[in-house]
C-alpha positions as protocol buffer text, in pm:
chain_id: "A"
residue {
  index: 1
  type: UNK
  ca { x: -370 y: -4181 z: 4306 }
}
residue {
  index: 2
  type: UNK
  ca { x: -196 y: -3998 z: 4586 }
}
residue {
  index: 3
  type: UNK
  ca { x: -337 y: -3741 z: 4828 }
}
residue {
  index: 4
  type: UNK
  ca { x: -190 y: -3396 z: 4802 }
}
residue {
  index: 5
  type: UNK
  ca { x: 5 y: -3401 z: 5129 }
}
residue {
  index: 6
  type: UNK
  ca { x: 270 y: -3637 z: 4994 }
}
residue {
  index: 7
  type: UNK
  ca { x: 335 y: -3469 z: 4658 }
}
residue {
  index: 8
  type: UNK
  ca { x: 635 y: -3242 z: 4615 }
}
residue {
  index: 9
  type: UNK
  ca { x: 844 y: -3260 z: 4300 }
}
residue {
  index: 10
  type: UNK
  ca { x: 1171 y: -3070 z: 4281 }
}
residue {
  index: 11
  type: UNK
  ca { x: 1441 y: -3007 z: 4023 }
}
residue {
  index: 12
  type: UNK
  ca { x: 1698 y: -2753 z: 4136 }
}
residue {
  index: 13
  type: UNK
  ca { x: 1512 y: -2440 z: 4243 }
}
residue {
  index: 14
  type: UNK
  ca { x: 1181 y: -2545 z: 4079 }
}
residue {
  index: 15
  type: UNK
  ca { x: 922 y: -2724 z: 4291 }
}
residue {
  index: 16
  type: UNK
  ca { x: 575 y: -2845 z: 4201 }
}
residue {
  index: 17
  type: UNK
  ca { x: 334 y: -2896 z: 4488 }
}
residue {
  index: 18
  type: UNK
  ca { x: -45 y: -2880 z: 4508 }
}
residue {
  index: 19
  type: UNK
  ca { x: -216 y: -2543 z: 4492 }
}
residue {
  index: 20
  type: UNK
  ca { x: -322 y: -2427 z: 4838 }
}
residue {
  index: 21
  type: UNK
  ca { x: -574 y: -2172 z: 4969 }
}
residue {
  index: 22
  type: UNK
  ca { x: -277 y: -1952 z: 5065 }
}
residue {
  index: 23
  type: UNK
  ca { x: -185 y: -1925 z: 4694 }
}
residue {
  index: 24
  type: UNK
  ca { x: -493 y: -1718 z: 4602 }
}
residue {
  index: 25
  type: UNK
  ca { x: -336 y: -1376 z: 4665 }
}
residue {
  index: 26
  type: UNK
  ca { x: -13 y: -1466 z: 4484 }
}
residue {
  index: 27
  type: UNK
  ca { x: -210 y: -1593 z: 4186 }
}
residue {
  index: 28
  type: UNK
  ca { x: -424 y: -1282 z: 4166 }
}
residue {
  index: 29
  type: UNK
  ca { x: -113 y: -1062 z: 4193 }
}
residue {
  index: 30
  type: UNK
  ca { x: 68 y: -1257 z: 3921 }
}
residue {
  index: 31
  type: UNK
  ca { x: -212 y: -1303 z: 3671 }
}
residue {
  index: 32
  type: UNK
  ca { x: -179 y: -1078 z: 3368 }
}
residue {
  index: 33
  type: UNK
  ca { x: -369 y: -1039 z: 3041 }
}
residue {
  index: 34
  type: UNK
  ca { x: -157 y: -1305 z: 2868 }
}
residue {
  index: 35
  type: UNK
  ca { x: -216 y: -1569 z: 3137 }
}
residue {
  index: 36
  type: UNK
  ca { x: -585 y: -1484 z: 3153 }
}
residue {
  index: 37
  type: UNK
  ca { x: -615 y: -1514 z: 2775 }
}
residue {
  index: 38
  type: UNK
  ca { x: -420 y: -1834 z: 2710 }
}
residue {
  index: 39
  type: UNK
  ca { x: -479 y: -2038 z: 3023 }
}
residue {
  index: 40
  type: UNK
  ca { x: -768 y: -1911 z: 3231 }
}
residue {
  index: 41
  type: UNK
  ca { x: -1015 y: -1795 z: 2967 }
}
residue {
  index: 42
  type: UNK
  ca { x: -1045 y: -1457 z: 3136 }
}
residue {
  index: 43
  type: UNK
  ca { x: -927 y: -1261 z: 3438 }
}
residue {
  index: 44
  type: UNK
  ca { x: -998 y: -1430 z: 3769 }
}
residue {
  index: 45
  type: UNK
  ca { x: -1189 y: -1276 z: 4055 }
}
residue {
  index: 46
  type: UNK
  ca { x: -1099 y: -1354 z: 4415 }
}
residue {
  index: 47
  type: UNK
  ca { x: -1413 y: -1571 z: 4446 }
}
residue {
  index: 48
  type: UNK
  ca { x: -1336 y: -1756 z: 4121 }
}
residue {
  index: 49
  type: UNK
  ca { x: -977 y: -1829 z: 4222 }
}
residue {
  index: 50
  type: UNK
  ca { x: -1080 y: -1939 z: 4572 }
}
residue {
  index: 51
  type: UNK
  ca { x: -1341 y: -2173 z: 4422 }
}
residue {
  index: 52
  type: UNK
  ca { x: -1087 y: -2311 z: 4176 }
}
residue {
  index: 53
  type: UNK
  ca { x: -826 y: -2375 z: 4446 }
}
residue {
  index: 54
  type: UNK
  ca { x: -1089 y: -2540 z: 4665 }
}
residue {
  index: 55
  type: UNK
  ca { x: -1196 y: -2760 z: 4372 }
}
residue {
  index: 56
  type: UNK
  ca { x: -832 y: -2852 z: 4305 }
}
residue {
  index: 57
  type: UNK
  ca { x: -787 y: -2956 z: 4667 }
}
residue {
  index: 58
  type: UNK
  ca { x: -1098 y: -3174 z: 4648 }
}
residue {
  index: 59
  type: UNK
  ca { x: -964 y: -3336 z: 4330 }
}
residue {
  index: 60
  type: UNK
  ca { x: -637 y: -3422 z: 4504 }
}
residue {
  index: 61
  type: UNK
  ca { x: -812 y: -3566 z: 4809 }
}
residue {
  index: 62
  type: UNK
  ca { x: -1066 y: -3770 z: 4608 }
}
residue {
  index: 63
  type: UNK
  ca { x: -817 y: -3891 z: 4351 }
}
residue {
  index: 64
  type: UNK
  ca { x: -1007 y: -3710 z: 4076 }
}
residue {
  index: 65
  type: UNK
  ca { x: -874 y: -3654 z: 3725 }
}
residue {
  index: 66
  type: UNK
  ca { x: -730 y: -3304 z: 3793 }
}
residue {
  index: 67
  type: UNK
  ca { x: -391 y: -3247 z: 3957 }
}
residue {
  index: 68
  type: UNK
  ca { x: -326 y: -2874 z: 3993 }
}
residue {
  index: 69
  type: UNK
  ca { x: 25 y: -2778 z: 4098 }
}
residue {
  index: 70
  type: UNK
  ca { x: 170 y: -2451 z: 4208 }
}
residue {
  index: 71
  type: UNK
  ca { x: 502 y: -2392 z: 4034 }
}
residue {
  index: 72
  type: UNK
  ca { x: 726 y: -2258 z: 4310 }
}
residue {
  index: 73
  type: UNK
  ca { x: 1076 y: -2113 z: 4280 }
}
residue {
  index: 74
  type: UNK
  ca { x: 1350 y: -2054 z: 4532 }
}
residue {
  index: 75
  type: UNK
  ca { x: 1376 y: -2069 z: 4909 }
}
residue {
  index: 76
  type: UNK
  ca { x: 1150 y: -1972 z: 5060 }
}
residue {
  index: 77
  type: UNK
  ca { x: 932 y: -2086 z: 4771 }
}
residue {
  index: 78
  type: UNK
  ca { x: 753 y: -1816 z: 4572 }
}
residue {
  index: 79
  type: UNK
  ca { x: 453 y: -1902 z: 4353 }
}
residue {
  index: 80
  type: UNK
  ca { x: 564 y: -1836 z: 3994 }
}
residue {
  index: 81
  type: UNK
  ca { x: 279 y: -2005 z: 3805 }
}
residue {
  index: 82
  type: UNK
  ca { x: 73 y: -2322 z: 3776 }
}
residue {
  index: 83
  type: UNK
  ca { x: 79 y: -2660 z: 3603 }
}
residue {
  index: 84
  type: UNK
  ca { x: -241 y: -2861 z: 3562 }
}
residue {
  index: 85
  type: UNK
  ca { x: -261 y: -3228 z: 3473 }
}
residue {
  index: 86
  type: UNK
  ca { x: -590 y: -3375 z: 3353 }
}
residue {
  index: 87
  type: UNK
  ca { x: -601 y: -3750 z: 3343 }
}
residue {
  index: 88
  type: UNK
  ca { x: -947 y: -3751 z: 3182 }
}
residue {
  index: 89
  type: UNK
  ca { x: -1118 y: -3501 z: 2953 }
}
residue {
  index: 90
  type: UNK
  ca { x: -1285 y: -3498 z: 2611 }
}
residue {
  index: 91
  type: UNK
  ca { x: -1039 y: -3590 z: 2337 }
}
residue {
  index: 92
  type: UNK
  ca { x: -800 y: -3789 z: 2559 }
}
residue {
  index: 93
  type: UNK
  ca { x: -746 y: -4163 z: 2550 }
}
residue {
  index: 94
  type: UNK
  ca { x: -738 y: -4341 z: 2889 }
}
residue {
  index: 95
  type: UNK
  ca { x: -355 y: -4362 z: 2886 }
}
residue {
  index: 96
  type: UNK
  ca { x: -305 y: -3992 z: 2807 }
}
residue {
  index: 97
  type: UNK
  ca { x: -266 y: -3688 z: 3035 }
}
residue {
  index: 98
  type: UNK
  ca { x: -326 y: -3330 z: 2927 }
}
residue {
  index: 99
  type: UNK
  ca { x: -70 y: -3080 z: 3056 }
}
residue {
  index: 100
  type: UNK
  ca { x: -140 y: -2707 z: 3082 }
}
residue {
  index: 101
  type: UNK
  ca { x: 95 y: -2446 z: 3227 }
}
residue {
  index: 102
  type: UNK
  ca { x: 126 y: -2077 z: 3284 }
}
residue {
  index: 103
  type: UNK
  ca { x: 382 y: -1847 z: 3441 }
}
residue {
  index: 104
  type: UNK
  ca { x: 341 y: -1503 z: 3592 }
}
residue {
  index: 105
  type: UNK
  ca { x: 520 y: -1231 z: 3392 }
}
residue {
  index: 106
  type: UNK
  ca { x: 816 y: -1184 z: 3629 }
}
residue {
  index: 107
  type: UNK
  ca { x: 910 y: -1551 z: 3585 }
}
residue {
  index: 108
  type: UNK
  ca { x: 886 y: -1594 z: 3207 }
}
residue {
  index: 109
  type: UNK
  ca { x: 1186 y: -1652 z: 2984 }
}
residue {
  index: 110
  type: UNK
  ca { x: 1393 y: -1845 z: 3240 }
}
residue {
  index: 111
  type: UNK
  ca { x: 1318 y: -2204 z: 3134 }
}
residue {
  index: 112
  type: UNK
  ca { x: 1099 y: -2265 z: 3440 }
}
residue {
  index: 113
  type: UNK
  ca { x: 794 y: -2383 z: 3244 }
}
residue {
  index: 114
  type: UNK
  ca { x: 1002 y: -2638 z: 3054 }
}
residue {
  index: 115
  type: UNK
  ca { x: 1146 y: -2778 z: 3377 }
}
residue {
  index: 116
  type: UNK
  ca { x: 802 y: -2782 z: 3538 }
}
residue {
  index: 117
  type: UNK
  ca { x: 652 y: -2970 z: 3242 }
}
residue {
  index: 118
  type: UNK
  ca { x: 925 y: -3232 z: 3270 }
}
residue {
  index: 119
  type: UNK
  ca { x: 852 y: -3275 z: 3642 }
}
residue {
  index: 120
  type: UNK
  ca { x: 480 y: -3301 z: 3568 }
}
residue {
  index: 121
  type: UNK
  ca { x: 548 y: -3570 z: 3306 }
}
residue {
  index: 122
  type: UNK
  ca { x: 747 y: -3770 z: 3559 }
}
residue {
  index: 123
  type: UNK
  ca { x: 458 y: -3747 z: 3806 }
}
residue {
  index: 124
  type: UNK
  ca { x: 199 y: -3839 z: 3540 }
}
residue {
  index: 125
  type: UNK
  ca { x: 398 y: -4147 z: 3436 }
}
residue {
  index: 126
  type: UNK
  ca { x: 404 y: -4257 z: 3799 }
}
residue {
  index: 127
  type: UNK
  ca { x: 26 y: -4228 z: 3801 }
}
residue {
  index: 128
  type: UNK
  ca { x: -6 y: -4458 z: 3497 }
}
residue {
  index: 129
  type: UNK
  ca { x: -12 y: -4218 z: 3201 }
}
residue {
  index: 130
  type: UNK
  ca { x: 193 y: -4333 z: 2904 }
}
residue {
  index: 131
  type: UNK
  ca { x: 155 y: -4026 z: 2682 }
}
residue {
  index: 132
  type: UNK
  ca { x: 161 y: -3656 z: 2762 }
}
residue {
  index: 133
  type: UNK
  ca { x: -49 y: -3418 z: 2554 }
}
residue {
  index: 134
  type: UNK
  ca { x: -11 y: -3041 z: 2534 }
}
residue {
  index: 135
  type: UNK
  ca { x: -272 y: -2844 z: 2341 }
}
residue {
  index: 136
  type: UNK
  ca { x: -170 y: -2494 z: 2238 }
}
residue {
  index: 137
  type: UNK
  ca { x: -369 y: -2217 z: 2077 }
}
residue {
  index: 138
  type: UNK
  ca { x: -193 y: -2153 z: 1742 }
}
residue {
  index: 139
  type: UNK
  ca { x: -164 y: -1785 z: 1838 }
}
residue {
  index: 140
  type: UNK
  ca { x: 53 y: -1870 z: 2141 }
}
residue {
  index: 141
  type: UNK
  ca { x: 398 y: -1962 z: 2002 }
}
residue {
  index: 142
  type: UNK
  ca { x: 574 y: -1922 z: 2341 }
}
residue {
  index: 143
  type: UNK
  ca { x: 366 y: -2207 z: 2482 }
}
residue {
  index: 144
  type: UNK
  ca { x: 445 y: -2420 z: 2178 }
}
residue {
  index: 145
  type: UNK
  ca { x: 815 y: -2348 z: 2234 }
}
residue {
  index: 146
  type: UNK
  ca { x: 787 y: -2482 z: 2590 }
}
residue {
  index: 147
  type: UNK
  ca { x: 629 y: -2804 z: 2458 }
}
residue {
  index: 148
  type: UNK
  ca { x: 910 y: -2855 z: 2206 }
}
residue {
  index: 149
  type: UNK
  ca { x: 1186 y: -2776 z: 2460 }
}
residue {
  index: 150
  type: UNK
  ca { x: 1028 y: -3030 z: 2697 }
}
residue {
  index: 151
  type: UNK
  ca { x: 1061 y: -3298 z: 2426 }
}
residue {
  index: 152
  type: UNK
  ca { x: 707 y: -3298 z: 2283 }
}
residue {
  index: 153
  type: UNK
  ca { x: 648 y: -3348 z: 1910 }
}
residue {
  index: 154
  type: UNK
  ca { x: 390 y: -3164 z: 1702 }
}
residue {
  index: 155
  type: UNK
  ca { x: 108 y: -3408 z: 1615 }
}
residue {
  index: 156
  type: UNK
  ca { x: -132 y: -3186 z: 1418 }
}
residue {
  index: 157
  type: UNK
  ca { x: -437 y: -2977 z: 1495 }
}
residue {
  index: 158
  type: UNK
  ca { x: -748 y: -3076 z: 1686 }
}
residue {
  index: 159
  type: UNK
  ca { x: -1081 y: -2899 z: 1705 }
}
residue {
  index: 160
  type: UNK
  ca { x: -1180 y: -2749 z: 2040 }
}
residue {
  index: 161
  type: UNK
  ca { x: -1530 y: -2786 z: 2180 }
}
residue {
  index: 162
  type: UNK
  ca { x: -1598 y: -2423 z: 2083 }
}
residue {
  index: 163
  type: UNK
  ca { x: -1499 y: -2497 z: 1721 }
}
residue {
  index: 164
  type: UNK
  ca { x: -1154 y: -2335 z: 1735 }
}
residue {
  index: 165
  type: UNK
  ca { x: -831 y: -2521 z: 1679 }
}
residue {
  index: 166
  type: UNK
  ca { x: -546 y: -2631 z: 1904 }
}
residue {
  index: 167
  type: UNK
  ca { x: -200 y: -2740 z: 1795 }
}
residue {
  index: 168
  type: UNK
  ca { x: -142 y: -3075 z: 1965 }
}
residue {
  index: 169
  type: UNK
  ca { x: 197 y: -3189 z: 2094 }
}
residue {
  index: 170
  type: UNK
  ca { x: 263 y: -3538 z: 2233 }
}
residue {
  index: 171
  type: UNK
  ca { x: 536 y: -3717 z: 2427 }
}
residue {
  index: 172
  type: UNK
  ca { x: 573 y: -4084 z: 2517 }
}
residue {
  index: 173
  type: UNK
  ca { x: 623 y: -4093 z: 2892 }
}
residue {
  index: 174
  type: UNK
  ca { x: 890 y: -4320 z: 3039 }
}
residue {
  index: 175
  type: UNK
  ca { x: 752 y: -4649 z: 3166 }
}
residue {
  index: 176
  type: UNK
  ca { x: 798 y: -4738 z: 3529 }
}
residue {
  index: 177
  type: UNK
  ca { x: 834 y: -4382 z: 3660 }
}
residue {
  index: 178
  type: UNK
  ca { x: 733 y: -4370 z: 4024 }
}
residue {
  index: 179
  type: UNK
  ca { x: 592 y: -4055 z: 4182 }
}
residue {
  index: 180
  type: UNK
  ca { x: 634 y: -4181 z: 4539 }
}
């Protein structure tokens, strides 16, 4: 697994690069009720977001199972959302990677999440994952639409640890992708 300093994935005006301590203010400014509900499990406090970004940095440096990207747009790059990859978590097989994403309101509806998911899949394949997994709350059809536009196929429902259900989408990742 790579350290964070060498990771920067770009397609057109969309770039994925590791979350940084300087992203805390932009995240807090961009987070809305929808993002808090579907991705974060509740509104973030400054301390919570700082702790999360610090944890993400440690995961990058240690080669842990979490790769948290800032989704950046334009030049100079503006933080528009996040994409998280989890290479290990309950319910995943060793060859699978879970992909979660969220955009701030001003950036939704432009196809950015779909492009970011494709970039994240390319990175994950280079790290050895052979199947991408996206788990969507059934009440969040916009997230499901992103999964489908990114090439994922609906694979049924799975039970969450809290007893609720997720709709599960999967995609075979291309062999031999290289994230270097």
